[in-house]
Coordinates of C-alpha atoms in Angstrom, one line a residue:
M908 CA -26.5 -13.7 46.2
Q909 CA -26.7 -11.5 49.3
V910 CA -24.1 -8.9 50.1
S911 CA -23.3 -6.8 53.2
V912 CA -20.4 -4.4 53.4
E913 CA -18.7 -3.2 56.6
A914 CA -16.1 -0.4 56.9
T915 CA -13.6 -1.8 59.3
K916 CA -10.7 0.7 59.5
G917 CA -9.6 3.5 57.2
L918 CA -10.0 2.4 53.6
E919 CA -10.5 -1.3 54.6
R920 CA -13.8 -3.0 53.8
T921 CA -15.1 -6.4 54.7
M922 CA -17.7 -7.8 52.4
T923 CA -19.8 -10.8 53.5
I924 CA -21.3 -12.7 50.5
T925 CA -23.9 -15.4 50.8
V926 CA -24.4 -17.7 47.8
A927 CA -27.6 -19.8 47.8
A928 CA -27.1 -23.5 48.6
D929 CA -28.8 -24.7 45.4
V930 CA -26.3 -22.6 43.3
F931 CA -23.3 -24.1 45.0
E932 CA -24.8 -27.7 45.0
K933 CA -25.7 -27.4 41.3
E934 CA -22.1 -26.6 40.4
F935 CA -20.7 -29.2 42.7
N936 CA -23.0 -32.0 41.5
G937 CA -22.4 -31.1 37.8
R938 CA -18.7 -31.6 38.2
I939 CA -19.1 -34.8 40.2
H940 CA -21.3 -36.3 37.5
H941 CA -18.8 -35.3 34.9
L942 CA -16.1 -37.1 36.8
S943 CA -18.3 -40.2 37.1
K944 CA -18.4 -40.4 33.3
T945 CA -14.7 -39.7 32.7
Q946 CA -12.7 -41.1 35.6
R947 CA -11.4 -44.7 35.5
V948 CA -11.7 -46.5 38.9
D949 CA -10.6 -50.1 39.4
G950 CA -13.6 -52.4 39.7
F951 CA -15.9 -50.3 37.6
R952 CA -16.5 -50.0 33.9
A953 CA -15.6 -46.8 32.2
G954 CA -18.4 -44.3 32.5
K955 CA -20.2 -46.4 35.1
V956 CA -18.5 -45.3 38.3
P957 CA -21.1 -44.6 41.1
V958 CA -21.4 -41.0 42.2
S959 CA -20.9 -42.0 45.8
V960 CA -17.5 -43.4 44.9
I961 CA -16.5 -40.2 43.0
V962 CA -17.6 -38.1 46.0
K963 CA -15.6 -40.2 48.4
R964 CA -12.5 -40.0 46.3
F965 CA -12.7 -36.5 44.7
G966 CA -15.4 -34.7 46.7
Y967 CA -13.0 -32.6 48.9
A968 CA -10.9 -31.4 46.0
V969 CA -14.0 -30.6 43.9
E970 CA -15.6 -28.7 46.7
N971 CA -12.5 -26.6 47.1
E972 CA -12.3 -26.0 43.4
V973 CA -15.9 -24.9 43.2
A974 CA -15.5 -22.7 46.3
G975 CA -12.6 -20.9 44.7
E976 CA -14.4 -20.2 41.5
V977 CA -17.7 -19.2 43.2
M978 CA -15.8 -16.7 45.5
Q979 CA -14.0 -15.2 42.5
K980 CA -17.1 -14.8 40.4
N981 CA -19.4 -13.6 43.1
F982 CA -16.8 -11.1 44.5
F983 CA -16.6 -9.3 41.2
E984 CA -20.3 -9.3 40.8
A985 CA -20.7 -7.9 44.4
I986 CA -18.2 -5.0 43.9
M987 CA -19.9 -4.1 40.7
A988 CA -23.3 -4.1 42.4
E989 CA -22.0 -2.1 45.4
K990 CA -20.1 0.3 43.2
L991 CA -16.8 -0.3 45.1
N992 CA -13.3 0.2 43.6
P993 CA -10.8 -2.2 45.3
A994 CA -7.3 -0.9 45.5
G995 CA -5.8 -4.4 45.6
A996 CA -6.6 -8.1 45.6
P997 CA -9.0 -9.2 48.3
T998 CA -8.2 -11.7 51.1
V999 CA -11.1 -14.2 50.9
A1000 CA -12.1 -16.6 53.7
P1001 CA -14.9 -19.2 53.3
K1002 CA -17.0 -20.1 56.3
E1003 CA -17.4 -23.7 57.4
R1004 CA -20.3 -25.2 55.5
K1005 CA -22.4 -28.4 55.7
K1006 CA -24.1 -30.0 52.7
G1007 CA -27.3 -28.3 51.8
E1008 CA -26.3 -25.0 53.6
D1009 CA -25.7 -21.6 51.9
F1010 CA -22.1 -20.9 51.0
I1011 CA -20.9 -17.9 52.9
F1012 CA -17.5 -16.2 52.5
T1013 CA -15.9 -12.9 53.5
A1014 CA -13.6 -10.7 51.3
T1015 CA -11.4 -8.1 52.9
F1016 CA -9.9 -5.4 50.8
E1017 CA -9.0 -1.7 50.6
V1018 CA -10.8 0.8 48.4
Y1019 CA -9.5 3.8 46.6
P1020 CA -9.9 7.0 48.7
E1021 CA -12.2 9.8 47.7
V1022 CA -9.8 12.6 46.7
E1023 CA -10.8 16.2 47.2
L1024 CA -8.4 18.7 45.6
K1025 CA -7.9 22.1 47.1
D1026 CA -8.1 25.1 44.7
L1027 CA -5.0 24.9 42.5
A1028 CA -4.9 28.7 42.4
E1029 CA -3.9 28.6 46.1
L1030 CA -0.6 26.8 45.3
A1031 CA 2.4 29.2 45.5
L1032 CA 5.3 27.9 43.4
S1033 CA 8.8 29.2 42.6
K1034 CA 10.0 28.0 39.2
E1035 CA 13.7 28.1 38.2
D1036 CA 14.7 29.3 34.8
A1037 CA 18.1 29.5 33.0
Q1038 CA 19.6 30.1 29.5
V1039 CA 22.7 28.8 27.8
T1040 CA 25.0 31.9 27.3
D1041 CA 28.0 32.4 25.1
A1042 CA 30.1 32.2 28.3
D1043 CA 28.5 28.8 29.2
L1044 CA 29.3 27.6 25.7
D1045 CA 32.9 28.7 25.8
K1046 CA 33.3 27.0 29.2
M1047 CA 31.9 23.7 27.7
I1048 CA 34.4 23.9 24.8
E1049 CA 37.2 24.3 27.4
T1050 CA 35.8 21.2 29.2
L1051 CA 36.0 19.3 25.9
R1052 CA 39.6 20.4 25.6
K1053 CA 40.4 19.2 29.1
Q1054 CA 38.8 15.8 28.3
H1055 CA 41.4 15.4 25.5
A1056 CA 44.3 17.0 27.3
T1057 CA 47.7 15.4 27.7
W1058 CA 50.1 15.7 30.7
S1059 CA 53.7 16.9 30.7
E1060 CA 56.1 16.5 33.5
V1061 CA 57.4 19.7 35.1
K1062 CA 60.0 20.6 37.7
V1063 CA 57.9 22.8 39.9
D1064 CA 56.2 22.6 43.3
A1065 CA 52.9 20.8 43.2
A1066 CA 49.9 23.1 42.8
D1067 CA 46.2 22.9 42.1
E1068 CA 45.4 21.5 38.6
H1069 CA 48.6 19.6 38.6
Q1070 CA 48.5 15.8 38.2
V1071 CA 50.8 14.2 40.8
T1072 CA 52.1 10.6 41.1
L1073 CA 52.8 9.5 44.7
D1074 CA 52.9 6.7 47.3
F1075 CA 50.9 7.1 50.5
E1076 CA 50.4 5.2 53.7
G1077 CA 47.8 6.1 56.2
S1078 CA 47.6 5.3 59.9
I1079 CA 45.3 6.0 62.8
D1080 CA 46.9 6.1 66.3
G1081 CA 50.0 4.6 64.7
E1082 CA 48.2 1.6 63.2
I1083 CA 48.0 1.3 59.4
F1084 CA 44.4 0.8 58.3
E1085 CA 43.0 -1.3 55.5
G1086 CA 42.8 0.6 52.2
G1087 CA 45.0 3.4 53.4
K1088 CA 48.1 2.5 51.3
A1089 CA 48.9 2.9 47.6
E1090 CA 51.9 3.1 45.3
G1091 CA 52.1 5.0 42.0
F1092 CA 48.8 6.7 42.8
Q1093 CA 47.7 9.5 40.4
I1094 CA 45.4 12.4 41.3
V1095 CA 44.7 15.9 39.9
L1096 CA 45.1 18.3 42.8
G1097 CA 41.9 20.4 43.5
S1098 CA 39.6 17.8 42.0
G1099 CA 38.1 16.9 45.3
R1100 CA 38.6 13.1 44.9
M1101 CA 40.2 12.6 48.3
I1102 CA 39.1 13.5 51.8
P1103 CA 39.3 17.1 52.9
G1104 CA 42.9 18.2 53.6
F1105 CA 44.6 15.4 51.6
E1106 CA 45.0 17.2 48.3
S1107 CA 45.7 20.7 49.8
G1108 CA 48.4 19.0 52.0
I1109 CA 50.3 18.0 48.8
V1110 CA 50.3 21.6 47.4
G1111 CA 53.7 23.3 47.7
N1112 CA 55.8 20.2 48.0
K1113 CA 58.6 19.2 45.6
V1114 CA 59.2 16.1 43.6
G1115 CA 61.2 13.6 45.6
S1116 CA 60.2 14.9 48.9
E1117 CA 58.7 12.8 51.7
F1118 CA 56.3 14.4 54.2
T1119 CA 53.2 13.7 56.3
I1120 CA 49.7 15.1 56.2
E1121 CA 47.3 15.3 59.1
V1122 CA 43.6 14.9 58.1
N1123 CA 40.2 14.0 59.6
F1124 CA 37.8 11.6 57.9
P1125 CA 34.4 13.1 57.5
A1126 CA 31.8 12.1 60.1
E1127 CA 29.6 10.7 57.3
Y1128 CA 32.5 8.7 55.6
H1129 CA 31.3 5.4 54.1
A1130 CA 33.7 3.2 56.1
E1131 CA 32.2 2.8 59.6
N1132 CA 35.7 2.3 61.2
L1133 CA 37.1 5.5 59.8
K1134 CA 34.2 7.9 60.4
G1135 CA 35.4 11.1 62.1
K1136 CA 38.8 9.6 62.8
A1137 CA 42.1 11.7 62.8
A1138 CA 44.6 10.1 60.4
T1139 CA 48.3 10.7 59.4
F1140 CA 49.4 10.0 55.8
K1141 CA 53.1 9.5 54.9
I1142 CA 53.6 10.8 51.3
N1143 CA 56.4 10.2 48.8
L1144 CA 55.9 12.6 45.9
H1145 CA 57.3 11.1 42.6
K1146 CA 56.1 13.3 39.8
V1147 CA 54.3 16.6 39.0
E1148 CA 52.6 17.1 35.6
E1149 CA 50.8 20.0 34.1
Q1150 CA 47.9 19.8 31.7
I1151 CA 48.5 20.5 28.0
L1152 CA 45.3 21.5 26.3
P1153 CA 44.9 20.6 22.6
E1154 CA 44.6 23.5 20.1
I1155 CA 41.1 24.2 18.7
S1156 CA 41.9 22.9 15.2
A1157 CA 40.1 21.1 12.5
E1158 CA 41.6 17.8 13.7
F1159 CA 40.3 18.5 17.3
V1160 CA 36.8 19.4 16.0
K1161 CA 36.6 16.2 13.9
K1162 CA 37.0 14.1 17.1
F1163 CA 33.4 15.1 17.9
G1164 CA 31.9 13.8 14.6
V1165 CA 32.0 17.2 12.8
E1166 CA 33.5 16.2 9.5
S1167 CA 33.8 19.8 8.2
G1168 CA 36.2 20.6 11.0
E1169 CA 34.5 23.9 11.5
I1170 CA 34.6 25.2 15.1
N1171 CA 31.3 27.1 14.6
E1172 CA 29.5 23.9 13.6
L1173 CA 30.9 22.1 16.7
K1174 CA 29.7 25.0 18.9
E1175 CA 26.2 24.8 17.3
D1176 CA 26.0 21.1 18.0
V1177 CA 27.3 21.5 21.6
K1178 CA 24.9 24.4 22.3
K1179 CA 21.9 22.3 21.1
N1180 CA 22.9 19.5 23.4
M1181 CA 23.4 21.9 26.3
Q1182 CA 20.0 23.5 25.7
R1183 CA 18.3 20.0 25.4
E1184 CA 19.8 18.9 28.7
L1185 CA 19.0 22.2 30.4
E1186 CA 15.4 22.1 29.3
Q1187 CA 15.1 18.5 30.5
V1188 CA 16.5 19.3 33.9
L1189 CA 14.4 22.5 34.3
K1190 CA 11.3 20.5 33.3
N1191 CA 12.1 17.7 35.8
K1192 CA 12.7 20.3 38.5
A1193 CA 9.4 22.1 37.8
K1194 CA 7.6 18.7 37.8
D1195 CA 9.2 17.7 41.2
M1196 CA 8.2 21.1 42.6
V1197 CA 4.6 20.9 41.4
L1198 CA 4.2 17.3 42.6
T1199 CA 5.7 18.1 46.0
A1200 CA 3.4 21.1 46.4
L1201 CA 0.4 19.0 45.4
V1202 CA 1.2 16.4 48.0
E1203 CA 1.9 18.9 50.7
G1204 CA -1.2 20.9 49.9
N1205 CA -3.7 18.0 49.8
E1206 CA -4.5 15.4 52.4
V1207 CA -5.2 11.9 51.0
D1208 CA -5.3 8.5 52.5
V1209 CA -3.2 5.9 50.8
P1210 CA -4.2 2.2 50.5
K1211 CA -1.6 -0.1 52.0
A1212 CA -1.9 -2.4 49.0
L1213 CA -0.8 0.3 46.6
V1214 CA 2.1 1.2 48.8
E1215 CA 3.2 -2.4 49.0
S1216 CA 3.0 -2.7 45.3
E1217 CA 5.2 0.5 44.9
V1218 CA 7.7 -0.8 47.5
N1219 CA 8.1 -4.0 45.4
I1220 CA 8.7 -2.0 42.2
L1221 CA 11.3 0.2 43.9
R1222 CA 12.9 -2.8 45.6
K1223 CA 13.1 -4.6 42.2
Q1224 CA 14.7 -1.5 40.6
A1225 CA 17.2 -1.2 43.3
M1226 CA 18.1 -4.9 43.1
E1227 CA 18.6 -4.6 39.3
R1228 CA 21.0 -1.6 39.9
Y1229 CA 23.0 -3.5 42.5
G1230 CA 22.9 -6.7 40.5
K1231 CA 25.0 -5.0 37.8
Q1232 CA 27.7 -4.4 40.4
M1233 CA 27.7 -7.9 42.1
D1234 CA 26.2 -11.3 41.7
P1235 CA 22.4 -11.1 42.3
K1236 CA 22.6 -14.4 44.2
N1237 CA 24.7 -12.6 46.9
L1238 CA 22.3 -9.7 47.3
P1239 CA 20.2 -9.7 50.5
E1240 CA 16.5 -9.0 50.4
L1241 CA 16.3 -5.2 50.8
P1242 CA 13.9 -4.3 53.7
A1243 CA 10.6 -2.5 52.8
E1244 CA 11.4 0.3 55.2
L1245 CA 14.0 1.6 52.8
F1246 CA 11.4 2.4 50.2
T1247 CA 8.2 3.0 52.2
E1248 CA 8.4 6.8 52.3
Q1249 CA 9.1 7.1 48.6
A1250 CA 6.4 4.6 47.8
E1251 CA 3.8 6.5 49.8
K1252 CA 4.7 9.7 48.0
R1253 CA 4.4 8.0 44.6
V1254 CA 1.0 6.6 45.5
K1255 CA -0.2 10.1 46.7
V1256 CA 1.1 11.7 43.5
G1257 CA -0.7 9.1 41.4
L1258 CA -4.0 9.6 43.2
L1259 CA -3.8 13.4 43.1
L1260 CA -2.6 13.7 39.5
G1261 CA -5.3 11.2 38.5
E1262 CA -7.9 13.5 40.2
V1263 CA -6.5 16.5 38.4
I1264 CA -6.8 14.7 35.0
K1265 CA -10.3 13.4 35.8
V1266 CA -11.9 16.6 37.2
N1267 CA -10.5 18.7 34.4
E1268 CA -11.2 16.1 31.7
L1269 CA -7.7 16.2 30.4
K1270 CA -7.0 14.1 27.3
V1271 CA -3.8 12.9 25.7
D1272 CA -2.4 15.6 23.3
N1273 CA -1.1 13.6 20.3
D1274 CA 1.1 16.6 19.3
K1275 CA 2.8 16.5 22.7
V1276 CA 3.3 12.7 22.3
A1277 CA 5.0 13.3 19.0
T1278 CA 7.2 16.0 20.4
L1279 CA 8.3 13.8 23.3
I1280 CA 9.2 11.0 21.0
E1281 CA 11.1 13.3 18.7
S1282 CA 13.0 14.8 21.7
A1283 CA 13.9 11.3 22.9
A1284 CA 14.9 10.2 19.4
S1285 CA 17.2 13.3 18.8
A1286 CA 19.8 11.8 21.1
Y1287 CA 20.3 8.9 18.8
E1288 CA 22.4 8.6 15.6
N1289 CA 19.3 7.9 13.4
P1290 CA 16.3 9.7 15.0
L1291 CA 13.8 8.6 12.3
E1292 CA 14.4 4.9 13.0
V1293 CA 13.7 5.6 16.7
V1294 CA 10.5 7.5 15.9
E1295 CA 9.3 4.6 13.7
Y1296 CA 10.2 2.1 16.5
Y1297 CA 8.0 4.0 18.9
K1298 CA 5.1 4.2 16.5
N1299 CA 5.2 0.4 15.8
N1300 CA 5.5 -0.6 19.5
K1301 CA 2.1 -0.4 21.3
E1302 CA 3.6 -0.7 24.8
M1303 CA 6.1 2.1 24.3
M1304 CA 3.5 4.3 22.7
Q1305 CA 1.2 3.7 25.7
N1306 CA 4.1 4.6 28.1
M1307 CA 4.8 7.8 26.1
E1308 CA 1.1 8.8 26.1
N1309 CA 1.1 8.3 29.9
V1310 CA 4.1 10.6 30.2
A1311 CA 2.5 13.2 28.0
L1312 CA -0.8 13.2 30.0
E1313 CA 1.2 13.5 33.2
E1314 CA 3.1 16.5 31.8
Q1315 CA -0.1 18.0 30.6
A1316 CA -1.5 17.7 34.2
V1317 CA 1.7 19.4 35.6
D1318 CA 1.4 22.2 33.0
F1319 CA -2.3 22.6 33.9
I1320 CA -1.3 23.0 37.6
L1321 CA 1.4 25.5 36.7
A1322 CA -1.1 27.5 34.6
K1323 CA -3.5 27.7 37.6
A1324 CA -1.0 28.2 40.4
K1325 CA 0.7 31.4 41.6
V1326 CA 4.2 31.0 40.0
T1327 CA 7.2 33.2 40.4
N1328 CA 10.3 32.7 38.2
E1329 CA 13.7 32.5 39.8
Q1330 CA 16.5 33.2 37.3
K1331 CA 19.6 30.9 37.6
T1332 CA 22.7 30.3 35.7
F1333 CA 23.4 27.2 33.6
D1334 CA 26.1 26.1 36.1
E1335 CA 23.8 26.6 39.1
I1336 CA 21.2 24.3 37.5
M1337 CA 23.4 21.7 36.0
N1338 CA 26.1 21.5 38.7
K1339 CA 23.5 21.2 41.4
T1340 CA 21.9 18.4 39.5
V1341 CA 25.2 16.5 39.1
A1342 CA 25.9 17.0 42.8

């Protein structure tokens, strides 16, 4: 086997491989002779079919089969010999060949780039931090009360935090538009569910009154025909209700699975959940910050094959999400352009983190893996069962080890970089995340 490699453009390589004629012919002839012993052909006894007949009938198919296997085998031997690391499957093309001639084919593929990391100490990062305070806990208890609140009709003017029942009919330039009409519609004023100006326009009006509201649809509104349009809504206000919060009693506490009915026990459980969620959000934000800084601070070429692979993964995930909302058969093929930028970043992150792990010889920390599994399991009713499930599932353990190693790499970068802590409140972190 003879091999020559040409760097065509960027990370692309074209390899020309020559396989000696006698190697190809030996494989071809061996298969032809095997067929002559096993194939049944009319006019000939079993096992006595002339080779010339077999060649005439099966030669083309056998030659293609041998060519495919020879290309696969010799390609892998060639990349090992040349110490090349393909980033995707090659495109192979055999050259035209006559009997007795060497078999020549080309393989075109991309290689992984050589990654050169800049000094991690040069990275300047701002890391957000927050704590769960007693005020945050009290506010969360109030949120739980609101989730179990009831509504009572009152004879007062509509105000923020009131629930109102109304009919409305919207029009633009005197024409009623689709989706702009409803009867018996309920909304809590000040909740921000409706377009700007709609809820505030109801405030101060009495039950039984009929009035109009002038509003403008946002320029980025989801319905194309309504974007930025001025609209008039006719309103008929039927009912105003105020919220009645439940008392913090043993009965209320038991609704959240605290059988003792003790409010302090409920607060302890709620605070643990708040801290776990806050820690996860802060960890994710720190990770995003590190990875973004790593990508922005290091130039790296990305193989198109890896980007295409990531695009397909992202497209599949999006199709699965949309498929839950509508029949997958009616979903169009989402264009690659929707995912290309995100896919490129993911590939860059993978290459750069991989280099951090390799250069610094980071190994999976089994204690960290155990901590991650325990953290994931704590959200379930029976954490021990979940931990055992992970331990007995090779694929899930491998995934968790990958997560642990990635987090170790992020922690390593944070330890090397110039990091300043930015103190935030619980609400600033969590509400921004929800938004």
